[in-house]
Amino acid sequence: IDPSVGEYFLGLSMGSFSLASLLASPMVGYWLDTRPIREVVVAQLWICVAGNLLYSCSSNIWMVLLGRFICGFGSTVFTSCSVYIIRTT
């Protein structure tokens, strides 16, 4: 939307999401082994909501980048749901 932002910013945004997901996966795996799955999934959904709100309501491009990074931490909810399916079947 901002014409002064370079094309590199799209790559930074996507990269920050992937980096956060990569960093969060081992932590969430350990958390899933020690706590109930419901607690983990609810926390991840709230993290995802907070990141999406920051991403959508920000006026600064660096806040957009931070929002995408936070969303990356919440994106591991799909892994948690897969773990739940694997454990129950």
C-alpha atoms as one frame of an Amber mdcrd trajectory, in Angstrom:
protein
   0.000   0.000   0.000   2.854   2.371   0.815   4.615   3.190  -2.479   7.857
   4.096  -0.713   8.345   0.521   0.521  10.579  -1.583  -1.680   9.752  -4.967
  -3.109  12.157  -6.561  -0.659   9.675  -5.962   2.150   7.357  -8.698   0.905
  10.253 -11.144   1.181  11.106  -9.855   4.658   7.515 -10.302   5.749   7.288
 -13.860   4.454  10.724 -14.705   5.783   9.940 -13.423   9.280   6.818 -15.586
   9.393   8.799 -18.671   8.381  11.654 -17.886  10.771   9.259 -17.526  13.706
   7.582 -20.794  12.798  10.964 -22.505  12.598  11.998 -21.144  15.990   8.679
 -21.933  17.657   8.324 -25.538  16.495  10.808 -27.130  18.937   9.462 -25.064
  21.832   5.884 -26.046  21.040   6.915 -29.692  20.700   8.404 -29.635  24.188
   5.353 -27.774  25.499   3.053 -30.411  23.975   4.984 -33.154  25.762   4.632
 -31.510  29.173   1.197 -29.835  29.150  -2.321 -30.710  27.925  -2.931 -30.162
  24.213  -5.953 -27.936  24.826  -3.849 -25.438  26.774  -1.248 -25.281  24.023
  -3.771 -24.875  21.204  -5.672 -22.109  23.001  -2.454 -20.208  23.713  -1.347
 -20.548  20.096  -4.680 -19.299  18.817  -4.453 -16.225  21.062  -0.908 -15.558
  19.838  -2.157 -15.813  16.263  -5.045 -13.424  16.979  -2.694 -10.889  18.575
  -0.296 -11.083  15.631  -3.068 -10.711  13.068  -4.529  -7.719  14.898  -1.127
  -6.067  15.019  -0.579  -6.911  11.356  -3.914  -5.534  10.191  -4.102  -2.407
  12.361  -0.527  -1.164  12.094   0.412   2.010  10.284   4.175   1.490  10.381
   5.832  -1.049   8.075   7.998  -2.377  10.906   4.900  -3.109  12.957   3.622
  -5.134   9.998   6.862  -7.107  10.085   6.528  -7.646  13.836   2.899  -8.738
  13.407   3.911 -11.310  10.812   6.663 -12.571  13.137   4.148 -13.026  15.959
   1.769 -14.805  13.571   4.593 -17.195  12.769   4.733 -18.244  16.414   0.989
 -18.883  16.351   1.127 -20.819  13.098   2.372 -23.918  14.875  -1.222 -24.583
  15.940  -1.595 -26.830  12.895   1.244 -28.981  14.172  -0.469 -29.245  17.549
  -3.709 -30.327  15.902  -1.807 -32.957  13.903  -0.250 -34.252  17.119  -3.718
 -34.509  18.676  -5.002 -36.510  15.690  -1.985 -38.809  15.777  -2.337 -39.435
  19.511  -6.045 -40.263  19.297  -5.955 -42.594  16.296
